[in-house]
Amino acid sequence: EVQLLESGGGLVQPGGSLRLSCAASGFTFTNYAKTWVRQAPGKGLEWVSTISGSGGSTYYADSVLGRFTISRDNSKNTVYLQMNSLRAEDTAVYYCAKDVGEDSGSYLDYWGQGTQVTVSS
Amino acid sequence: SYVLTQPPSVSVAPGRTARITCGGNNIGSKSVHWYQQKPGQAPVVVIYYNSDRPSGIPERFSGSNSGSTATLTISRVEAGDEADYFCQVWDSSSYLRVFGGGTKLTVL
């Protein structure tokens, strides 16, 4: 059974940093890209970042480029999202999701339950 | 950047057909995926690659994509179909994954 478990969310002040983790199980970790998607309160889905199965390719939304970094630890089957210079508009539920392919460009077939990030003073 | 446009809301009576559109520049040349999200839950894919349906998704859900509009069609709508629906594409020119703004389906 495929499982994605996010952690690391919480309350952080504007300008602060936070690292989200997504522990994956139930599939061969290196064969599939992993993606972070966020959803602000009462809003729609916003793609944040994707890392390829090999880890050799990364993609970012313009809204987070230069502030967020996606990475992975194959030994722990875990993908991370390092978030720096956080702003109030980064407040959202952050979902980790599995792509159906090795690289981006397809759809997301499994999602975690999300972790809440709140940026506020 | 590439933009996907969805109507904010669609209402339909039980047993009737709901059509949710997703507009984009030459979207017919792209692969469109549709997600269903119920309150407090993570999204679930209901249609992928324009018209394919994952196992476990009722045959009542179907999709099409041509020209500047992709459409998610839900036949014989049930109360349990009430949810937010999002379309999604991969914009290969900018290497960006794009979601539509979402459509709230209300079953009257």
PDB file of C-alpha atoms in Angstrom:
ATOM      1  CA  GLU A   1       0.000   0.000   0.000  1.00  0.00           C
ATOM      2  CA  VAL A   2       1.390   3.380  -1.013  1.00  0.00           C
ATOM      3  CA  GLN A   3       1.671   5.819   1.876  1.00  0.00           C
ATOM      4  CA  LEU A   4       2.935   9.376   2.048  1.00  0.00           C
ATOM      5  CA  LEU A   5       3.275  10.953   5.469  1.00  0.00           C
ATOM      6  CA  GLU A   6       4.077  14.633   5.776  1.00  0.00           C
ATOM      7  CA  SER A   7       5.530  16.268   8.854  1.00  0.00           C
ATOM      8  CA  GLY A   8       7.298  19.426   9.895  1.00  0.00           C
ATOM      9  CA  GLY A   9       4.519  21.962   9.580  1.00  0.00           C
ATOM     10  CA  GLY A  10       3.799  24.571  12.203  1.00  0.00           C
ATOM     11  CA  LEU A  11       3.698  28.246  13.067  1.00  0.00           C
ATOM     12  CA  VAL A  12       6.615  30.391  11.922  1.00  0.00           C
ATOM     13  CA  GLN A  13       7.228  34.121  11.832  1.00  0.00           C
ATOM     14  CA  PRO A  14       7.556  36.015   8.561  1.00  0.00           C
ATOM     15  CA  GLY A  15      11.083  35.739   7.261  1.00  0.00           C
ATOM     16  CA  GLY A  16      11.602  32.461   9.076  1.00  0.00           C
ATOM     17  CA  SER A  17      12.370  28.969   7.822  1.00  0.00           C
ATOM     18  CA  LEU A  18      10.770  25.558   8.022  1.00  0.00           C
ATOM     19  CA  ARG A  19      11.599  22.138   6.619  1.00  0.00           C
ATOM     20  CA  LEU A  20       8.840  19.773   5.617  1.00  0.00           C
ATOM     21  CA  SER A  21       9.384  16.043   5.316  1.00  0.00           C
ATOM     22  CA  CYS A  22       7.458  13.405   3.411  1.00  0.00           C
ATOM     23  CA  ALA A  23       8.125   9.784   4.278  1.00  0.00           C
ATOM     24  CA  ALA A  24       7.122   7.413   1.494  1.00  0.00           C
ATOM     25  CA  SER A  25       6.447   3.690   1.521  1.00  0.00           C
ATOM     26  CA  GLY A  26       4.800   1.022  -0.569  1.00  0.00           C
ATOM     27  CA  PHE A  27       6.627   1.689  -3.832  1.00  0.00           C
ATOM     28  CA  THR A  28      10.153   1.916  -5.244  1.00  0.00           C
ATOM     29  CA  PHE A  29      11.127   5.403  -4.124  1.00  0.00           C
ATOM     30  CA  THR A  30      13.666   6.165  -6.857  1.00  0.00           C
ATOM     31  CA  ASN A  31      11.373   5.183  -9.729  1.00  0.00           C
ATOM     32  CA  TYR A  32       8.938   8.049  -9.328  1.00  0.00           C
ATOM     33  CA  ALA A  33       9.011  11.810  -9.087  1.00  0.00           C
ATOM     34  CA  LYS A  34       7.644  13.452  -5.958  1.00  0.00           C
ATOM     35  CA  THR A  35       5.751  16.715  -5.776  1.00  0.00           C
ATOM     36  CA  TRP A  36       4.683  19.300  -3.221  1.00  0.00           C
ATOM     37  CA  VAL A  37       1.317  21.003  -3.713  1.00  0.00           C
ATOM     38  CA  ARG A  38      -0.151  23.575  -1.355  1.00  0.00           C
ATOM     39  CA  GLN A  39      -3.615  24.887  -0.652  1.00  0.00           C
ATOM     40  CA  ALA A  40      -4.206  28.187   1.095  1.00  0.00           C
ATOM     41  CA  PRO A  41      -7.293  28.446   3.327  1.00  0.00           C
ATOM     42  CA  GLY A  42     -10.412  28.372   1.185  1.00  0.00           C
ATOM     43  CA  LYS A  43      -8.368  28.445  -2.017  1.00  0.00           C
ATOM     44  CA  GLY A  44      -7.435  26.082  -4.807  1.00  0.00           C
ATOM     45  CA  LEU A  45      -4.474  23.837  -5.366  1.00  0.00           C
ATOM     46  CA  GLU A  46      -1.103  25.401  -6.176  1.00  0.00           C
ATOM     47  CA  TRP A  47       1.794  23.343  -7.435  1.00  0.00           C
ATOM     48  CA  VAL A  48       4.981  24.173  -5.512  1.00  0.00           C
ATOM     49  CA  SER A  49       7.821  21.900  -6.608  1.00  0.00           C
ATOM     50  CA  THR A  50       8.733  18.529  -8.118  1.00  0.00           C
ATOM     51  CA  ILE A  51      11.847  16.387  -7.929  1.00  0.00           C
ATOM     52  CA  SER A  52      12.502  13.591 -10.393  1.00  0.00           C
ATOM     53  CA  GLY A  53      12.898   9.986  -9.355  1.00  0.00           C
ATOM     54  CA  SER A  54      16.647  10.144  -9.770  1.00  0.00           C
ATOM     55  CA  GLY A  55      16.814  13.499  -8.022  1.00  0.00           C
ATOM     56  CA  GLY A  56      18.626  14.961 -10.995  1.00  0.00           C
ATOM     57  CA  SER A  57      15.868  17.334 -12.003  1.00  0.00           C
ATOM     58  CA  THR A  58      13.965  19.811  -9.903  1.00  0.00           C
ATOM     59  CA  TYR A  59      11.174  22.190 -10.820  1.00  0.00           C
ATOM     60  CA  TYR A  60       9.702  25.145  -8.939  1.00  0.00           C
ATOM     61  CA  ALA A  61       6.736  27.431  -9.178  1.00  0.00           C
ATOM     62  CA  ASP A  62       7.694  31.048  -9.794  1.00  0.00           C
ATOM     63  CA  SER A  63       6.153  32.009  -6.441  1.00  0.00           C
ATOM     64  CA  VAL A  64       8.724  29.970  -4.485  1.00  0.00           C
ATOM     65  CA  LEU A  65      11.731  29.986  -6.813  1.00  0.00           C
ATOM     66  CA  GLY A  66      14.823  31.044  -4.913  1.00  0.00           C
ATOM     67  CA  ARG A  67      13.183  30.599  -1.502  1.00  0.00           C
ATOM     68  CA  PHE A  68      12.222  26.908  -1.418  1.00  0.00           C
ATOM     69  CA  THR A  69      14.427  23.901  -2.106  1.00  0.00           C
ATOM     70  CA  ILE A  70      13.231  20.364  -2.761  1.00  0.00           C
ATOM     71  CA  SER A  71      15.513  17.437  -2.015  1.00  0.00           C
ATOM     72  CA  ARG A  72      15.390  13.743  -1.219  1.00  0.00           C
ATOM     73  CA  ASP A  73      17.154  11.107   0.850  1.00  0.00           C
ATOM     74  CA  ASN A  74      16.887   7.770  -0.902  1.00  0.00           C
ATOM     75  CA  SER A  75      18.216   5.899   2.127  1.00  0.00           C
ATOM     76  CA  LYS A  76      15.248   7.151   4.134  1.00  0.00           C
ATOM     77  CA  ASN A  77      12.659   7.169   1.320  1.00  0.00           C
ATOM     78  CA  THR A  78      11.979  10.753   2.263  1.00  0.00           C
ATOM     79  CA  VAL A  79      11.538  13.948   0.280  1.00  0.00           C
ATOM     80  CA  TYR A  80      12.024  17.359   1.855  1.00  0.00           C
ATOM     81  CA  LEU A  81      10.921  20.911   1.209  1.00  0.00           C
ATOM     82  CA  GLN A  82      13.192  23.518   2.754  1.00  0.00           C
ATOM     83  CA  MET A  83      11.273  26.767   2.982  1.00  0.00           C
ATOM     84  CA  ASN A  84      13.162  30.010   3.644  1.00  0.00           C
ATOM     85  CA  SER A  85      12.155  33.665   3.742  1.00  0.00           C
ATOM     86  CA  LEU A  86       8.582  32.662   4.495  1.00  0.00           C
ATOM     87  CA  ARG A  87       5.767  35.088   3.850  1.00  0.00           C
ATOM     88  CA  ALA A  88       2.190  35.305   5.038  1.00  0.00           C
ATOM     89  CA  GLU A  89       1.041  34.163   1.608  1.00  0.00           C
ATOM     90  CA  ASP A  90       2.897  30.872   2.093  1.00  0.00           C
ATOM     91  CA  THR A  91       0.325  29.924   4.719  1.00  0.00           C
ATOM     92  CA  ALA A  92      -1.325  26.741   3.467  1.00  0.00           C
ATOM     93  CA  VAL A  93      -1.744  23.032   3.834  1.00  0.00           C
ATOM     94  CA  TYR A  94       1.199  21.413   2.088  1.00  0.00           C
ATOM     95  CA  TYR A  95       0.590  18.087   0.409  1.00  0.00           C
ATOM     96  CA  CYS A  96       3.201  15.598  -0.709  1.00  0.00           C
ATOM     97  CA  ALA A  97       2.226  13.584  -3.761  1.00  0.00           C
ATOM     98  CA  LYS A  98       3.670  10.841  -5.923  1.00  0.00           C
ATOM     99  CA  ASP A  99       3.940  11.253  -9.690  1.00  0.00           C
ATOM    100  CA  VAL A 100       3.139   8.338 -11.956  1.00  0.00           C
ATOM    101  CA  GLY A 101       6.353   8.838 -13.897  1.00  0.00           C
ATOM    102  CA  GLU A 102      10.062   9.141 -13.168  1.00  0.00           C
ATOM    103  CA  ASP A 103      10.070  12.783 -14.111  1.00  0.00           C
ATOM    104  CA  SER A 104       7.454  15.506 -14.019  1.00  0.00           C
ATOM    105  CA  GLY A 105       4.889  16.011 -16.739  1.00  0.00           C
ATOM    106  CA  SER A 106       2.199  13.573 -15.729  1.00  0.00           C
ATOM    107  CA  TYR A 107      -0.314  13.335 -12.925  1.00  0.00           C
ATOM    108  CA  LEU A 108      -0.297  12.634  -9.213  1.00  0.00           C
ATOM    109  CA  ASP A 109      -1.713   9.284  -8.262  1.00  0.00           C
ATOM    110  CA  TYR A 110      -1.159   9.269  -4.497  1.00  0.00           C
ATOM    111  CA  TRP A 111      -1.325  12.110  -2.000  1.00  0.00           C
ATOM    112  CA  GLY A 112      -0.521  12.493   1.656  1.00  0.00           C
ATOM    113  CA  GLN A 113      -2.958  14.028   4.106  1.00  0.00           C
ATOM    114  CA  GLY A 114      -1.057  17.297   4.292  1.00  0.00           C
ATOM    115  CA  THR A 115       0.701  19.379   6.913  1.00  0.00           C
ATOM    116  CA  GLN A 116      -0.338  22.878   7.955  1.00  0.00           C
ATOM    117  CA  VAL A 117       2.113  25.751   7.626  1.00  0.00           C
ATOM    118  CA  THR A 118       1.142  29.073   9.170  1.00  0.00           C
ATOM    119  CA  VAL A 119       3.278  32.164   8.682  1.00  0.00           C
ATOM    120  CA  SER A 120       2.320  34.831  11.165  1.00  0.00           C
ATOM    121  CA  SER A 121       3.813  37.122  13.759  1.00  0.00           C
TER     122      SER A 121
ATOM    123  CA  SER B   1       2.740  31.530 -17.791  1.00  0.00           C
ATOM    124  CA  TYR B   2       0.059  29.070 -18.799  1.00  0.00           C
ATOM    125  CA  VAL B   3      -3.380  29.677 -17.303  1.00  0.00           C
ATOM    126  CA  LEU B   4      -6.268  27.251 -16.826  1.00  0.00           C
ATOM    127  CA  THR B   5      -9.727  28.739 -16.352  1.00  0.00           C
ATOM    128  CA  GLN B   6     -12.560  26.903 -14.595  1.00  0.00           C
ATOM    129  CA  PRO B   7     -16.025  28.146 -13.605  1.00  0.00           C
ATOM    130  CA  PRO B   8     -16.117  28.715  -9.841  1.00  0.00           C
ATOM    131  CA  SER B   9     -19.268  26.695  -9.419  1.00  0.00           C
ATOM    132  CA  VAL B  10     -21.575  24.259 -11.159  1.00  0.00           C
ATOM    133  CA  SER B  11     -24.913  23.101  -9.805  1.00  0.00           C
ATOM    134  CA  VAL B  12     -26.834  20.045 -10.932  1.00  0.00           C
ATOM    135  CA  ALA B  13     -29.816  18.009  -9.774  1.00  0.00           C
ATOM    136  CA  PRO B  14     -29.316  14.395  -8.757  1.00  0.00           C
ATOM    137  CA  GLY B  15     -29.467  12.029 -11.699  1.00  0.00           C
ATOM    138  CA  ARG B  16     -28.606  14.707 -14.226  1.00  0.00           C
ATOM    139  CA  THR B  17     -25.307  15.309 -16.026  1.00  0.00           C
ATOM    140  CA  ALA B  18     -22.688  17.774 -14.787  1.00  0.00           C
ATOM    141  CA  ARG B  19     -20.098  19.251 -17.122  1.00  0.00           C
ATOM    142  CA  ILE B  20     -17.102  21.075 -15.721  1.00  0.00           C
ATOM    143  CA  THR B  21     -14.907  22.927 -18.170  1.00  0.00           C
ATOM    144  CA  CYS B  22     -11.243  23.831 -18.112  1.00  0.00           C
ATOM    145  CA  GLY B  23     -10.102  26.423 -20.618  1.00  0.00           C
ATOM    146  CA  GLY B  24      -6.577  27.099 -21.788  1.00  0.00           C
ATOM    147  CA  ASN B  25      -4.666  28.217 -24.840  1.00  0.00           C
ATOM    148  CA  ASN B  26      -4.572  25.235 -27.219  1.00  0.00           C
ATOM    149  CA  ILE B  27      -5.246  22.933 -24.280  1.00  0.00           C
ATOM    150  CA  GLY B  28      -6.224  20.242 -26.773  1.00  0.00           C
ATOM    151  CA  SER B  29      -2.526  19.726 -27.441  1.00  0.00           C
ATOM    152  CA  LYS B  30      -1.842  18.941 -23.796  1.00  0.00           C
ATOM    153  CA  SER B  31      -2.722  16.094 -21.467  1.00  0.00           C
ATOM    154  CA  VAL B  32      -5.315  17.130 -18.899  1.00  0.00           C
ATOM    155  CA  HIS B  33      -5.840  15.481 -15.542  1.00  0.00           C
ATOM    156  CA  TRP B  34      -8.760  15.970 -13.174  1.00  0.00           C
ATOM    157  CA  TYR B  35      -8.817  15.735  -9.380  1.00  0.00           C
ATOM    158  CA  GLN B  36     -11.728  15.544  -6.968  1.00  0.00           C
ATOM    159  CA  GLN B  37     -11.345  17.002  -3.490  1.00  0.00           C
ATOM    160  CA  LYS B  38     -13.917  16.608  -0.754  1.00  0.00           C
ATOM    161  CA  PRO B  39     -13.858  18.831   2.362  1.00  0.00           C
ATOM    162  CA  GLY B  40     -10.994  18.000   4.704  1.00  0.00           C
ATOM    163  CA  GLN B  41      -9.541  15.398   2.366  1.00  0.00           C
ATOM    164  CA  ALA B  42      -6.615  15.188   0.003  1.00  0.00           C
ATOM    165  CA  PRO B  43      -7.335  15.327  -3.744  1.00  0.00           C
ATOM    166  CA  VAL B  44      -7.977  12.151  -5.706  1.00  0.00           C
ATOM    167  CA  VAL B  45      -7.409  11.767  -9.434  1.00  0.00           C
ATOM    168  CA  VAL B  46     -10.633  10.907 -11.255  1.00  0.00           C
ATOM    169  CA  ILE B  47      -9.509  11.318 -14.888  1.00  0.00           C
ATOM    170  CA  TYR B  48      -5.976  11.237 -16.285  1.00  0.00           C
ATOM    171  CA  TYR B  49      -4.579  11.784 -19.756  1.00  0.00           C
ATOM    172  CA  ASN B  50      -7.770  13.540 -20.858  1.00  0.00           C
ATOM    173  CA  SER B  51     -10.122  10.580 -20.678  1.00  0.00           C
ATOM    174  CA  ASP B  52      -8.620   7.648 -18.781  1.00  0.00           C
ATOM    175  CA  ARG B  53     -10.252   6.599 -15.547  1.00  0.00           C
ATOM    176  CA  PRO B  54      -8.372   5.067 -12.591  1.00  0.00           C
ATOM    177  CA  SER B  55      -9.603   1.820 -11.152  1.00  0.00           C
ATOM    178  CA  GLY B  56     -12.215   2.464  -8.523  1.00  0.00           C
ATOM    179  CA  ILE B  57     -13.578   5.577 -10.204  1.00  0.00           C
ATOM    180  CA  PRO B  58     -17.146   5.045 -11.459  1.00  0.00           C
ATOM    181  CA  GLU B  59     -17.781   4.906 -15.188  1.00  0.00           C
ATOM    182  CA  ARG B  60     -20.041   7.897 -14.672  1.00  0.00           C
ATOM    183  CA  PHE B  61     -16.891  10.020 -14.766  1.00  0.00           C
ATOM    184  CA  SER B  62     -15.512  10.786 -18.215  1.00  0.00           C
ATOM    185  CA  GLY B  63     -13.305  13.372 -19.852  1.00  0.00           C
ATOM    186  CA  SER B  64     -12.635  15.002 -23.178  1.00  0.00           C
ATOM    187  CA  ASN B  65     -10.190  17.549 -24.515  1.00  0.00           C
ATOM    188  CA  SER B  66     -10.185  19.488 -27.754  1.00  0.00           C
ATOM    189  CA  GLY B  67      -9.256  22.919 -28.997  1.00  0.00           C
ATOM    190  CA  SER B  68      -9.268  25.368 -26.123  1.00  0.00           C
ATOM    191  CA  THR B  69     -11.458  23.432 -23.696  1.00  0.00           C
ATOM    192  CA  ALA B  70     -11.210  20.245 -21.682  1.00  0.00           C
ATOM    193  CA  THR B  71     -14.360  18.893 -20.057  1.00  0.00           C
ATOM    194  CA  LEU B  72     -15.038  16.630 -17.120  1.00  0.00           C
ATOM    195  CA  THR B  73     -18.456  15.009 -17.434  1.00  0.00           C
ATOM    196  CA  ILE B  74     -20.222  13.335 -14.551  1.00  0.00           C
ATOM    197  CA  SER B  75     -23.304  11.381 -15.560  1.00  0.00           C
ATOM    198  CA  ARG B  76     -26.150  10.415 -13.259  1.00  0.00           C
ATOM    199  CA  VAL B  77     -24.829  12.714 -10.569  1.00  0.00           C
ATOM    200  CA  GLU B  78     -25.110  11.543  -6.986  1.00  0.00           C
ATOM    201  CA  ALA B  79     -24.969  13.448  -3.723  1.00  0.00           C
ATOM    202  CA  GLY B  80     -21.574  11.891  -3.040  1.00  0.00           C
ATOM    203  CA  ASP B  81     -20.125  13.620  -6.107  1.00  0.00           C
ATOM    204  CA  GLU B  82     -20.397  16.982  -4.395  1.00  0.00           C
ATOM    205  CA  ALA B  83     -16.821  18.235  -4.187  1.00  0.00           C
ATOM    206  CA  ASP B  84     -14.266  20.605  -5.652  1.00  0.00           C
ATOM    207  CA  TYR B  85     -12.800  19.578  -8.986  1.00  0.00           C
ATOM    208  CA  PHE B  86      -9.464  20.753 -10.351  1.00  0.00           C
ATOM    209  CA  CYS B  87      -7.933  20.338 -13.779  1.00  0.00           C
ATOM    210  CA  GLN B  88      -4.172  20.122 -14.226  1.00  0.00           C
ATOM    211  CA  VAL B  89      -1.661  20.139 -17.054  1.00  0.00           C
ATOM    212  CA  TRP B  90       2.089  20.141 -17.479  1.00  0.00           C
ATOM    213  CA  ASP B  91       3.318  23.126 -19.461  1.00  0.00           C
ATOM    214  CA  SER B  92       6.343  21.718 -21.265  1.00  0.00           C
ATOM    215  CA  SER B  93       7.412  25.116 -22.540  1.00  0.00           C
ATOM    216  CA  SER B  94       8.015  26.457 -19.049  1.00  0.00           C
ATOM    217  CA  TYR B  95       8.470  23.227 -17.088  1.00  0.00           C
ATOM    218  CA  LEU B  96       5.612  24.170 -14.820  1.00  0.00           C
ATOM    219  CA  ARG B  97       2.724  22.106 -13.502  1.00  0.00           C
ATOM    220  CA  VAL B  98      -0.461  24.164 -13.611  1.00  0.00           C
ATOM    221  CA  PHE B  99      -3.769  23.707 -11.778  1.00  0.00           C
ATOM    222  CA  GLY B 100      -7.029  25.330 -12.675  1.00  0.00           C
ATOM    223  CA  GLY B 101      -8.701  27.461 -10.048  1.00  0.00           C
ATOM    224  CA  GLY B 102     -11.187  24.745  -9.195  1.00  0.00           C
ATOM    225  CA  THR B 103     -14.927  24.254  -9.581  1.00  0.00           C
ATOM    226  CA  LYS B 104     -17.275  23.581  -6.712  1.00  0.00           C
ATOM    227  CA  LEU B 105     -19.891  21.040  -7.763  1.00  0.00           C
ATOM    228  CA  THR B 106     -23.130  21.389  -5.844  1.00  0.00           C
ATOM    229  CA  VAL B 107     -25.761  18.671  -6.032  1.00  0.00           C
ATOM    230  CA  LEU B 108     -29.138  20.308  -5.571  1.00  0.00           C
TER     231      LEU B 108
END
